Amino acid sequence: MNSTEEKKERKFLWLFAATAAMIIILLLPTPETLPEIGHRALAILVFAIILWMSEAVSYPVSSAMIIGLIAVILGMGPTLEDPTAVLGTGPALKMALAGFSNSAVMLVAGALFIAAAMQATNLHKRIALVILSKVGSKTKAIIVGAILVSFILALFVPSATARAGALVPILLGMVAAFGMEKTSKLAALLIITAAQSISIWNVGIKTAAAQNMVALGFIEEKFGVTISWGEWFIYAAPWSVIMSILLYFIMLKVIPPETDEIANGQDLVKKQLDELGILTNVEKRLIGISILLLFFWSTEGFVHNIDTTTVTLIAVAIMLTPKIGVFDWAQAEKTIPWGTIIVFAVGISLGTILLSTEAATWLANGFFDLLGIEGMPILGLIALLSVFNIIIHLGFASATSLASALIPIFIALATTMNGDFDTIGLIIIQQFVISFGFLLPVNAPQNMLAYGTGTFTAKDFLKSGIPLTVAGFLLILLFSATYWKWIGLL
């Protein structure tokens, strides 16, 4: 049996395991404290988690399966209000598709259009090259430049994969220009730094990662509260700034480069900039739209009351408008990963179902009892949840899927606790931890893109990931005890 057949066989076994686990849970007696519809929702959740963790099928395919299971399994069961009445597949299907009407899904879709516009015009590559051209050719300066590029691109490119796609090839070119192998320590140092810094700024900026939208979608659905771009930045950016500084020192310590300077690096950057030529009119228009977009994002609630999603969709409409726009629909539809939007919407649907059927509350109460966290100080609770969050992330290749599974449980947990803390703040802090993804290449798409270059091993990545995860965890606790209390997040 060749490797392809073995892979297919392994995926089929995982799919079989997911189905078997779901059926076993459905056959178990329903606990007295759990409604039957909640019992059925938990069975679907287990099926989804096994598929997401194993990648037995692609994420969009798993989403189609989840929609069908919700419609059939919940539809053939009783309603929450009346255990003697059958819900019906029609109402159950509406529940499965409810996520598509969530405003957070539209924000993700809009963000993907912006990322596609950046790719269509190559503006993201120009931004990366301009910044790297200013930092010089010393290795330490290039590391700083890579981190700085990650931050700047995170402001304008709402896709971690797109940001990695812009930065990684440039850094590889600089390594090649110096005449070094892509398996050199320098190559590993620069590429891992790029991937890790992208994950760091997924935390710092609301629109930098789809998983942030998942959490905010649940928060808005449950509490009717909207977190603006500026509020998120005030909460999270200081954490990301400190982590970026720590990343610089950690990377130099764990993967010291063979050389202190890339002699031909600046020549390569200049050559690539020259190849791009002068700013085109399309790029100029995109820069103008992006700056206006950033202005409206960051001033929501201060200068105006237009929400982030509305602003983003208006920007997308302008980008697609003939004459004044930057690309057309034919270009956009080829670049946008439509499956991501489907996965995102179905994740929100499943999470909302867990909340509305009381399944999430039942799980949270069980978690309560198992860990004995009743009366635990808020700092201890954050520490415990964060460790759990970090460990379970090891099995997930998608932070979006992880957020879909965990955030409803965290919401239920936070709302059933009695304590002197802000419920929404606790949930947002756990969302920060969901974005970590520092340990393994498979924990984030940008990590896998970087890993695909062949510049480093999983062991190399882990060498930087362990100290980064420890530092991030300790910084979460420090901020929870100080800064986030001072500004009213907790």
CSV table of C-alpha atoms in Angstrom, one decimal:
chain,number,residue,atom,x,y,z
A,1,MET,CA,0.0,0.0,0.0
A,2,ASN,CA,1.5,3.4,-1.0
A,3,SER,CA,1.5,6.5,1.1
A,4,THR,CA,-1.5,8.0,-0.7
A,5,GLU,CA,-3.6,4.9,-0.1
A,6,GLU,CA,-2.4,4.7,3.5
A,7,LYS,CA,-3.5,8.4,4.0
A,8,LYS,CA,-6.9,7.7,2.5
A,9,GLU,CA,-7.3,4.6,4.7
A,10,ARG,CA,-6.3,6.6,7.8
A,11,LYS,CA,-8.8,9.3,7.0
A,12,PHE,CA,-11.6,6.8,6.5
A,13,LEU,CA,-10.8,5.2,9.9
A,14,TRP,CA,-11.1,8.7,11.5
A,15,LEU,CA,-14.4,9.3,9.7
A,16,PHE,CA,-15.6,5.9,11.0
A,17,ALA,CA,-14.4,6.7,14.5
A,18,ALA,CA,-16.2,10.1,14.4
A,19,THR,CA,-19.4,8.4,13.3
A,20,ALA,CA,-19.1,5.6,15.9
A,21,ALA,CA,-18.5,8.1,18.7
A,22,MET,CA,-21.6,10.1,17.7
A,23,ILE,CA,-23.8,7.0,17.6
A,24,ILE,CA,-22.5,5.7,20.9
A,25,ILE,CA,-23.3,9.1,22.6
A,26,LEU,CA,-26.7,9.1,21.0
A,27,LEU,CA,-27.4,5.6,22.4
A,28,LEU,CA,-26.3,6.5,26.0
A,29,PRO,CA,-29.1,7.5,28.4
A,30,THR,CA,-29.8,11.2,28.5
A,31,PRO,CA,-28.7,12.7,31.9
A,32,GLU,CA,-31.5,14.1,34.0
A,33,THR,CA,-30.0,17.6,33.9
A,34,LEU,CA,-29.6,17.6,30.1
A,35,PRO,CA,-32.5,18.1,27.7
A,36,GLU,CA,-32.6,15.5,25.0
A,37,ILE,CA,-32.0,18.0,22.2
A,38,GLY,CA,-28.9,19.1,24.1
A,39,HIS,CA,-27.8,15.4,24.3
A,40,ARG,CA,-28.2,15.2,20.5
A,41,ALA,CA,-26.3,18.4,20.0
A,42,LEU,CA,-23.3,17.1,22.1
A,43,ALA,CA,-23.2,14.0,19.9
A,44,ILE,CA,-22.9,16.2,16.8
A,45,LEU,CA,-20.2,18.3,18.6
A,46,VAL,CA,-18.1,15.1,19.3
A,47,PHE,CA,-18.4,14.1,15.6
A,48,ALA,CA,-17.3,17.6,14.5
A,49,ILE,CA,-14.4,17.8,16.9
A,50,ILE,CA,-13.0,14.4,15.8
A,51,LEU,CA,-13.3,15.5,12.1
A,52,TRP,CA,-11.7,18.9,12.8
A,53,MET,CA,-8.8,17.4,14.8
A,54,SER,CA,-8.1,14.5,12.4
A,55,GLU,CA,-8.9,16.4,9.2
A,56,ALA,CA,-10.5,13.1,7.9
A,57,VAL,CA,-12.3,15.3,5.4
A,58,SER,CA,-11.7,18.9,4.4
A,59,TYR,CA,-13.2,21.6,6.7
A,60,PRO,CA,-15.9,22.7,4.1
A,61,VAL,CA,-16.9,19.0,3.6
A,62,SER,CA,-17.1,18.6,7.4
A,63,SER,CA,-19.4,21.7,7.4
A,64,ALA,CA,-21.8,20.1,4.9
A,65,MET,CA,-21.9,16.9,7.0
A,66,ILE,CA,-22.6,18.9,10.2
A,67,ILE,CA,-25.4,20.8,8.5
A,68,GLY,CA,-27.0,17.5,7.4
A,69,LEU,CA,-26.6,15.9,10.9
A,70,ILE,CA,-28.1,18.9,12.6
A,71,ALA,CA,-31.1,18.9,10.3
A,72,VAL,CA,-31.7,15.1,10.7
A,73,ILE,CA,-30.6,14.3,14.3
A,74,LEU,CA,-32.1,17.4,15.9
A,75,GLY,CA,-35.0,17.5,13.6
A,76,MET,CA,-36.1,14.0,14.5
A,77,GLY,CA,-35.8,14.7,18.2
A,78,PRO,CA,-38.0,16.7,20.7
A,79,THR,CA,-38.0,20.4,21.1
A,80,LEU,CA,-36.4,22.1,24.1
A,81,GLU,CA,-39.7,23.5,25.3
A,82,ASP,CA,-41.9,20.4,24.8
A,83,PRO,CA,-40.2,16.9,25.1
A,84,THR,CA,-43.3,15.4,23.5
A,85,ALA,CA,-43.2,17.5,20.3
A,86,VAL,CA,-40.9,16.7,17.4
A,87,LEU,CA,-38.8,19.6,16.2
A,88,GLY,CA,-38.9,18.7,12.5
A,89,THR,CA,-36.1,18.9,9.9
A,90,GLY,CA,-37.3,22.3,8.6
A,91,PRO,CA,-36.8,24.2,11.9
A,92,ALA,CA,-33.6,22.2,12.6
A,93,LEU,CA,-32.2,23.1,9.2
A,94,LYS,CA,-32.9,26.8,10.0
A,95,MET,CA,-30.8,26.3,13.2
A,96,ALA,CA,-28.0,24.7,11.1
A,97,LEU,CA,-28.0,27.7,8.7
A,98,ALA,CA,-28.5,30.4,11.3
A,99,GLY,CA,-24.8,31.2,11.3
A,100,PHE,CA,-24.9,32.4,7.8
A,101,SER,CA,-27.0,35.4,8.9
A,102,ASN,CA,-24.5,36.4,11.7
A,103,SER,CA,-22.9,39.8,11.0
A,104,ALA,CA,-19.5,38.3,12.0
A,105,VAL,CA,-19.7,36.0,8.9
A,106,MET,CA,-20.1,39.0,6.7
A,107,LEU,CA,-17.1,40.6,8.3
A,108,VAL,CA,-15.0,37.5,7.6
A,109,ALA,CA,-16.2,37.5,4.0
A,110,GLY,CA,-15.3,41.2,3.7
A,111,ALA,CA,-11.9,40.5,5.2
A,112,LEU,CA,-11.3,37.8,2.6
A,113,PHE,CA,-12.1,40.2,-0.2
A,114,ILE,CA,-9.6,42.8,1.2
A,115,ALA,CA,-6.9,40.1,1.4
A,116,ALA,CA,-7.8,39.1,-2.2
A,117,ALA,CA,-7.4,42.7,-3.3
A,118,MET,CA,-4.0,42.9,-1.7
A,119,GLN,CA,-3.0,39.8,-3.5
A,120,ALA,CA,-4.4,41.0,-6.9
A,121,THR,CA,-2.5,44.2,-6.7
A,122,ASN,CA,0.7,42.8,-4.9
A,123,LEU,CA,0.4,45.7,-2.5
A,124,HIS,CA,1.0,43.4,0.5
A,125,LYS,CA,4.3,42.4,-1.1
A,126,ARG,CA,5.3,46.0,-1.7
A,127,ILE,CA,4.6,46.9,1.9
A,128,ALA,CA,6.8,44.0,3.1
A,129,LEU,CA,9.6,44.9,0.7
A,130,VAL,CA,9.5,48.6,1.6
A,131,ILE,CA,9.8,47.9,5.4
A,132,LEU,CA,12.6,45.3,4.9
A,133,SER,CA,14.5,47.8,2.6
A,134,LYS,CA,14.6,50.3,5.6
A,135,VAL,CA,15.9,47.9,8.3
A,136,GLY,CA,19.3,47.2,6.8
A,137,SER,CA,21.1,43.9,6.1
A,138,LYS,CA,22.1,42.8,9.6
A,139,THR,CA,20.4,39.6,10.7
A,140,LYS,CA,19.0,41.1,13.9
A,141,ALA,CA,17.6,44.1,11.9
A,142,ILE,CA,15.9,41.7,9.5
A,143,ILE,CA,14.3,39.8,12.4
A,144,VAL,CA,12.9,43.2,13.6
A,145,GLY,CA,11.8,43.9,10.1
A,146,ALA,CA,10.0,40.6,9.8
A,147,ILE,CA,8.1,41.3,13.1
A,148,LEU,CA,7.3,44.8,12.0
A,149,VAL,CA,6.0,43.6,8.6
A,150,SER,CA,3.7,41.2,10.5
A,151,PHE,CA,2.3,44.1,12.5
A,152,ILE,CA,1.8,46.4,9.6
A,153,LEU,CA,0.3,43.8,7.3
A,154,ALA,CA,-2.0,42.7,10.2
A,155,LEU,CA,-3.6,46.2,10.1
A,156,PHE,CA,-4.5,45.9,6.4
A,157,VAL,CA,-4.5,42.2,5.5
A,158,PRO,CA,-7.1,40.3,7.5
A,159,SER,CA,-5.7,36.9,6.6
A,160,ALA,CA,-2.8,35.2,8.4
A,161,THR,CA,-2.1,32.9,5.4
A,162,ALA,CA,-2.0,35.9,3.0
A,163,ARG,CA,0.4,37.7,5.3
A,164,ALA,CA,2.6,34.7,5.4
A,165,GLY,CA,2.4,34.3,1.7
A,166,ALA,CA,3.7,37.9,1.3
A,167,LEU,CA,6.5,37.7,3.8
A,168,VAL,CA,7.9,34.2,3.6
A,169,PRO,CA,9.1,34.2,-0.1
A,170,ILE,CA,10.9,37.5,0.4
A,171,LEU,CA,12.8,36.2,3.4
A,172,LEU,CA,13.6,33.0,1.5
A,173,GLY,CA,15.0,35.2,-1.3
A,174,MET,CA,17.2,37.1,1.1
A,175,VAL,CA,18.7,33.8,2.4
A,176,ALA,CA,19.3,32.6,-1.2
A,177,ALA,CA,20.9,36.0,-2.1
A,178,PHE,CA,23.5,35.4,0.6
A,179,GLY,CA,24.3,32.0,-0.9
A,180,MET,CA,23.0,30.0,2.0
A,181,GLU,CA,21.0,26.8,1.9
A,182,LYS,CA,17.3,26.9,2.8
A,183,THR,CA,18.1,24.3,5.5
A,184,SER,CA,20.5,26.8,7.2
A,185,LYS,CA,19.9,28.1,10.7
A,186,LEU,CA,19.4,31.6,9.2
A,187,ALA,CA,16.6,30.4,7.0
A,188,ALA,CA,14.9,28.6,9.9
A,189,LEU,CA,15.3,31.6,12.1
A,190,LEU,CA,13.7,34.1,9.7
A,191,ILE,CA,10.8,31.8,8.5
A,192,ILE,CA,9.9,30.7,12.0
A,193,THR,CA,10.0,34.3,13.2
A,194,ALA,CA,7.6,35.3,10.5
A,195,ALA,CA,5.1,32.6,11.3
A,196,GLN,CA,5.2,33.2,15.1
A,197,SER,CA,4.9,36.9,14.7
A,198,ILE,CA,1.8,36.5,12.5
A,199,SER,CA,0.2,34.4,15.3
A,200,ILE,CA,1.2,37.0,17.9
A,201,TRP,CA,-0.6,39.8,15.9
A,202,ASN,CA,-3.6,37.5,15.4
A,203,VAL,CA,-4.2,38.3,19.0
A,204,GLY,CA,-3.4,42.0,18.9
A,205,ILE,CA,-5.7,43.0,16.1
A,206,LYS,CA,-9.4,42.2,15.9
A,207,THR,CA,-9.6,41.9,12.1
A,208,ALA,CA,-6.3,39.9,11.7
A,209,ALA,CA,-7.9,36.5,12.3
A,210,ALA,CA,-11.2,34.8,11.5
A,211,GLN,CA,-11.3,33.1,14.9
A,212,ASN,CA,-11.6,36.5,16.6
A,213,MET,CA,-14.8,37.0,14.6
A,214,VAL,CA,-16.1,33.6,15.8
A,215,ALA,CA,-15.8,34.7,19.4
A,216,LEU,CA,-17.3,38.1,18.8
A,217,GLY,CA,-20.2,36.6,16.9
A,218,PHE,CA,-21.0,34.4,19.9
A,219,ILE,CA,-20.6,37.3,22.3
A,220,GLU,CA,-22.9,39.5,20.2
A,221,GLU,CA,-25.5,36.7,19.9
A,222,LYS,CA,-25.5,35.9,23.6
A,223,PHE,CA,-25.0,39.3,25.3
A,224,GLY,CA,-25.9,41.8,22.6
A,225,VAL,CA,-22.5,43.5,23.1
A,226,THR,CA,-20.3,44.7,20.3
A,227,ILE,CA,-16.5,45.0,20.8
A,228,SER,CA,-15.1,47.7,18.5
A,229,TRP,CA,-11.8,47.5,16.6
A,230,GLY,CA,-10.3,50.2,18.8
A,231,GLU,CA,-11.5,48.5,22.1
A,232,TRP,CA,-9.9,45.2,21.0
A,233,PHE,CA,-6.7,47.0,20.1
A,234,ILE,CA,-6.5,48.6,23.5
A,235,TYR,CA,-7.1,45.3,25.2
A,236,ALA,CA,-4.8,43.1,23.1
A,237,ALA,CA,-2.1,45.2,21.3
A,238,PRO,CA,0.0,45.8,24.4
A,239,TRP,CA,0.2,42.0,25.0
A,240,SER,CA,1.3,41.6,21.3
A,241,VAL,CA,3.9,44.3,21.6
A,242,ILE,CA,5.6,42.7,24.6
A,243,MET,CA,5.3,39.2,23.0
A,244,SER,CA,7.0,40.6,19.8
A,245,ILE,CA,9.9,41.9,21.9
A,246,LEU,CA,10.2,38.5,23.6
A,247,LEU,CA,10.0,36.7,20.3
A,248,TYR,CA,13.1,38.6,19.1
A,249,PHE,CA,15.2,37.5,22.0
A,250,ILE,CA,13.8,34.0,22.1
A,251,MET,CA,14.5,33.3,18.4
A,252,LEU,CA,18.1,34.6,18.6
A,253,LYS,CA,18.6,32.3,21.7
A,254,VAL,CA,17.1,29.1,20.4
A,255,ILE,CA,18.2,29.4,16.7
A,256,PRO,CA,21.3,31.5,16.6
A,257,PRO,CA,22.2,32.4,12.9
A,258,GLU,CA,25.4,31.5,11.2
A,259,THR,CA,26.0,35.1,10.2
A,260,ASP,CA,25.4,38.5,11.6
A,261,GLU,CA,24.7,40.1,8.2
A,262,ILE,CA,23.2,39.2,4.8
A,263,ALA,CA,25.6,41.1,2.5
A,264,ASN,CA,23.4,40.9,-0.6
A,265,GLY,CA,20.0,41.0,1.2
A,266,GLN,CA,19.4,44.7,0.5
A,267,ASP,CA,20.3,44.3,-3.2
A,268,LEU,CA,17.7,41.5,-3.5
A,269,VAL,CA,15.0,43.6,-1.8
A,270,LYS,CA,15.8,46.6,-4.0
A,271,LYS,CA,15.7,44.3,-7.1
A,272,GLN,CA,12.3,43.0,-6.2
A,273,LEU,CA,11.0,46.5,-5.5
A,274,ASP,CA,12.3,47.6,-8.9
A,275,GLU,CA,10.5,44.7,-10.5
A,276,LEU,CA,7.3,45.9,-9.0
A,277,GLY,CA,7.9,49.3,-10.5
A,278,ILE,CA,6.3,52.5,-9.4
A,279,LEU,CA,3.0,52.6,-7.5
A,280,THR,CA,0.2,51.9,-10.0
A,281,ASN,CA,-3.1,53.8,-9.9
A,282,VAL,CA,-4.8,50.7,-8.6
A,283,GLU,CA,-2.4,50.3,-5.7
A,284,LYS,CA,-2.8,54.0,-4.9
A,285,ARG,CA,-6.5,53.6,-4.8
A,286,LEU,CA,-6.2,50.5,-2.6
A,287,ILE,CA,-3.8,52.4,-0.2
A,288,GLY,CA,-6.4,55.1,0.1
A,289,ILE,CA,-9.3,52.7,0.7
A,290,SER,CA,-7.2,50.8,3.3
A,291,ILE,CA,-6.2,53.9,5.2
A,292,LEU,CA,-9.8,55.1,5.3
A,293,LEU,CA,-10.9,51.6,6.4
A,294,LEU,CA,-8.3,51.5,9.2
A,295,PHE,CA,-9.4,55.0,10.3
A,296,PHE,CA,-13.1,54.0,10.5
A,297,TRP,CA,-12.2,50.7,12.2
A,298,SER,CA,-10.1,52.4,14.8
A,299,THR,CA,-12.4,55.3,15.5
A,300,GLU,CA,-15.7,53.3,15.9
A,301,GLY,CA,-17.4,54.5,19.0
A,302,PHE,CA,-15.3,57.7,19.3
A,303,VAL,CA,-15.7,59.6,16.0
A,304,HIS,CA,-18.7,57.6,14.5
A,305,ASN,CA,-21.0,54.7,15.3
A,306,ILE,CA,-20.7,52.7,12.1
A,307,ASP,CA,-19.9,49.1,13.1
A,308,THR,CA,-16.8,47.2,11.8
A,309,THR,CA,-18.8,44.9,9.5
A,310,THR,CA,-20.7,47.7,7.8
A,311,VAL,CA,-17.5,49.7,7.2
A,312,THR,CA,-15.8,46.6,5.8
A,313,LEU,CA,-18.6,45.8,3.4
A,314,ILE,CA,-18.8,49.4,2.1
A,315,ALA,CA,-15.0,49.2,1.5
A,316,VAL,CA,-15.5,45.9,-0.5
A,317,ALA,CA,-18.2,47.5,-2.6
A,318,ILE,CA,-15.9,50.4,-3.4
A,319,MET,CA,-13.1,48.0,-4.3
A,320,LEU,CA,-15.3,46.2,-6.7
A,321,THR,CA,-16.8,49.3,-8.3
A,322,PRO,CA,-15.6,49.9,-11.9
A,323,LYS,CA,-13.3,52.9,-12.5
A,324,ILE,CA,-12.8,53.7,-8.8
A,325,GLY,CA,-12.2,50.1,-7.6
A,326,VAL,CA,-9.1,47.9,-7.6
A,327,PHE,CA,-10.3,44.6,-9.0
A,328,ASP,CA,-13.4,42.9,-10.4
A,329,TRP,CA,-15.5,40.0,-9.4
A,330,ALA,CA,-13.8,37.5,-11.8
A,331,GLN,CA,-10.5,38.2,-10.0
A,332,ALA,CA,-12.0,38.1,-6.6
A,333,GLU,CA,-13.9,34.8,-6.9
A,334,LYS,CA,-10.7,33.0,-8.0
A,335,THR,CA,-8.7,34.1,-5.0
A,336,ILE,CA,-11.2,33.9,-2.1
A,337,PRO,CA,-11.3,30.7,-0.1
A,338,TRP,CA,-15.1,30.3,-0.1
A,339,GLY,CA,-14.9,27.2,2.0
A,340,THR,CA,-13.5,29.4,4.9
A,341,ILE,CA,-16.8,31.3,4.9
A,342,ILE,CA,-18.9,28.1,5.0
A,343,VAL,CA,-16.7,26.7,7.9
A,344,PHE,CA,-17.0,29.9,9.8
A,345,ALA,CA,-20.8,30.1,9.4
A,346,VAL,CA,-21.4,26.5,10.3
A,347,GLY,CA,-19.1,26.8,13.3
A,348,ILE,CA,-21.2,29.7,14.6
A,349,SER,CA,-24.4,27.7,14.0
A,350,LEU,CA,-23.1,24.7,15.9
A,351,GLY,CA,-21.9,26.9,18.8
A,352,THR,CA,-25.2,28.7,18.9
A,353,ILE,CA,-27.1,25.4,19.0
A,354,LEU,CA,-24.9,24.2,21.9
A,355,LEU,CA,-25.9,27.4,23.8
A,356,SER,CA,-29.6,27.3,22.9
A,357,THR,CA,-30.1,23.6,23.7
A,358,GLU,CA,-28.3,24.0,27.1
A,359,ALA,CA,-25.7,21.5,26.0
A,360,ALA,CA,-22.9,24.1,26.6
A,361,THR,CA,-24.2,24.9,30.0
A,362,TRP,CA,-24.3,21.2,30.9
A,363,LEU,CA,-20.7,20.7,29.8
A,364,ALA,CA,-19.6,23.8,31.7
A,365,ASN,CA,-21.3,22.6,34.9
A,366,GLY,CA,-19.6,19.2,34.4
A,367,PHE,CA,-16.3,21.0,33.9
A,368,PHE,CA,-17.0,23.0,37.1
A,369,ASP,CA,-17.6,19.9,39.2
A,370,LEU,CA,-14.7,17.9,37.7
A,371,LEU,CA,-12.1,20.6,38.3
A,372,GLY,CA,-13.6,22.0,41.5
A,373,ILE,CA,-13.4,25.6,40.3
A,374,GLU,CA,-16.4,26.8,42.3
A,375,GLY,CA,-15.1,29.8,44.3
A,376,MET,CA,-11.7,29.7,42.6
A,377,PRO,CA,-10.1,33.2,42.3
A,378,ILE,CA,-10.4,34.7,38.8
A,379,LEU,CA,-6.7,34.5,38.2
A,380,GLY,CA,-6.7,30.8,39.0
A,381,LEU,CA,-9.7,30.2,36.7
A,382,ILE,CA,-7.9,32.0,33.9
A,383,ALA,CA,-4.8,30.0,34.4
A,384,LEU,CA,-6.7,26.7,34.5
A,385,LEU,CA,-8.8,27.5,31.4
A,386,SER,CA,-5.7,28.8,29.5
A,387,VAL,CA,-3.8,25.5,30.2
A,388,PHE,CA,-6.8,23.5,29.0
A,389,ASN,CA,-7.1,25.8,26.0
A,390,ILE,CA,-3.4,25.4,25.0
A,391,ILE,CA,-3.4,21.6,25.4
A,392,ILE,CA,-6.6,21.0,23.4
A,393,HIS,CA,-5.2,23.3,20.6
A,394,LEU,CA,-2.5,20.7,20.0
A,395,GLY,CA,-5.1,18.6,18.2
A,396,PHE,CA,-6.6,21.4,16.1
A,397,ALA,CA,-5.3,22.7,12.7
A,398,SER,CA,-7.8,25.5,12.7
A,399,ALA,CA,-8.2,28.1,15.4
A,400,THR,CA,-11.6,29.0,13.9
A,401,SER,CA,-12.8,25.4,14.5
A,402,LEU,CA,-11.3,25.5,18.0
A,403,ALA,CA,-13.1,28.8,18.8
A,404,SER,CA,-16.4,27.3,17.4
A,405,ALA,CA,-16.0,24.4,19.8
A,406,LEU,CA,-14.7,26.1,23.0
A,407,ILE,CA,-16.2,29.7,23.1
A,408,PRO,CA,-19.8,28.5,23.7
A,409,ILE,CA,-18.6,26.3,26.5
A,410,PHE,CA,-16.6,29.3,28.0
A,411,ILE,CA,-19.7,31.5,27.6
A,412,ALA,CA,-21.8,29.0,29.5
A,413,LEU,CA,-19.1,28.6,32.1
A,414,ALA,CA,-18.6,32.3,32.7
A,415,THR,CA,-22.3,33.0,32.9
A,416,THR,CA,-22.9,30.3,35.6
A,417,MET,CA,-20.0,31.5,37.8
A,418,ASN,CA,-20.4,33.8,40.7
A,419,GLY,CA,-17.5,36.2,41.1
A,420,ASP,CA,-16.3,39.7,40.9
A,421,PHE,CA,-15.2,39.8,37.3
A,422,ASP,CA,-16.5,40.8,33.9
A,423,THR,CA,-18.0,37.8,32.1
A,424,ILE,CA,-17.3,39.1,28.6
A,425,GLY,CA,-13.7,39.9,29.6
A,426,LEU,CA,-13.0,36.3,30.7
A,427,ILE,CA,-14.3,35.0,27.3
A,428,ILE,CA,-12.2,37.5,25.3
A,429,ILE,CA,-9.1,36.5,27.2
A,430,GLN,CA,-9.7,32.9,26.4
A,431,GLN,CA,-10.1,33.9,22.7
A,432,PHE,CA,-6.6,35.5,22.9
A,433,VAL,CA,-5.3,32.1,24.1
A,434,ILE,CA,-7.1,30.3,21.2
A,435,SER,CA,-5.0,32.3,18.8
A,436,PHE,CA,-1.7,31.1,20.3
A,437,GLY,CA,-0.8,28.2,17.9
A,438,PHE,CA,2.9,28.5,18.7
A,439,LEU,CA,3.8,24.9,19.4
A,440,LEU,CA,3.4,22.8,16.3
A,441,PRO,CA,3.4,23.6,12.5
A,442,VAL,CA,-0.1,22.0,12.2
A,443,ASN,CA,-1.6,24.4,14.7
A,444,ALA,CA,-2.1,27.2,12.2
A,445,PRO,CA,-2.3,27.7,8.4
A,446,GLN,CA,0.5,30.2,8.5
A,447,ASN,CA,2.7,27.7,10.3
A,448,MET,CA,2.0,25.1,7.6
A,449,LEU,CA,2.8,27.5,4.8
A,450,ALA,CA,6.1,28.3,6.5
A,451,TYR,CA,6.7,24.6,7.2
A,452,GLY,CA,6.1,23.8,3.5
A,453,THR,CA,9.3,25.8,2.6
A,454,GLY,CA,11.4,23.0,4.1
A,455,THR,CA,13.5,25.5,6.0
A,456,PHE,CA,12.9,23.9,9.4
A,457,THR,CA,11.7,20.8,11.2
A,458,ALA,CA,8.8,20.4,13.6
A,459,LYS,CA,11.5,20.1,16.4
A,460,ASP,CA,12.9,23.5,15.4
A,461,PHE,CA,9.5,25.0,15.6
A,462,LEU,CA,8.9,23.5,19.0
A,463,LYS,CA,12.1,24.9,20.3
A,464,SER,CA,10.8,28.4,19.8
A,465,GLY,CA,7.1,27.4,20.5
A,466,ILE,CA,7.6,26.1,24.0
A,467,PRO,CA,9.2,29.3,25.5
A,468,LEU,CA,6.8,31.5,23.5
A,469,THR,CA,3.8,29.5,24.8
A,470,VAL,CA,5.1,29.8,28.4
A,471,ALA,CA,5.8,33.5,28.0
A,472,GLY,CA,2.4,34.1,26.4
A,473,PHE,CA,0.7,32.2,29.2
A,474,LEU,CA,2.5,34.1,32.0
A,475,LEU,CA,1.8,37.4,30.2
A,476,ILE,CA,-1.9,36.5,30.1
A,477,LEU,CA,-1.8,36.0,33.9
A,478,LEU,CA,0.2,39.2,34.4
A,479,PHE,CA,-2.2,41.3,32.3
A,480,SER,CA,-5.2,39.6,34.0
A,481,ALA,CA,-3.8,40.7,37.4
A,482,THR,CA,-2.9,44.2,36.4
A,483,TYR,CA,-3.6,45.9,33.0
A,484,TRP,CA,-6.9,44.3,32.1
A,485,LYS,CA,-8.3,45.0,35.5
A,486,TRP,CA,-7.1,48.6,35.4
A,487,ILE,CA,-8.8,49.3,32.0
A,488,GLY,CA,-12.0,47.4,33.0
A,489,LEU,CA,-11.8,44.3,30.8
A,490,LEU,CA,-12.0,42.1,33.9
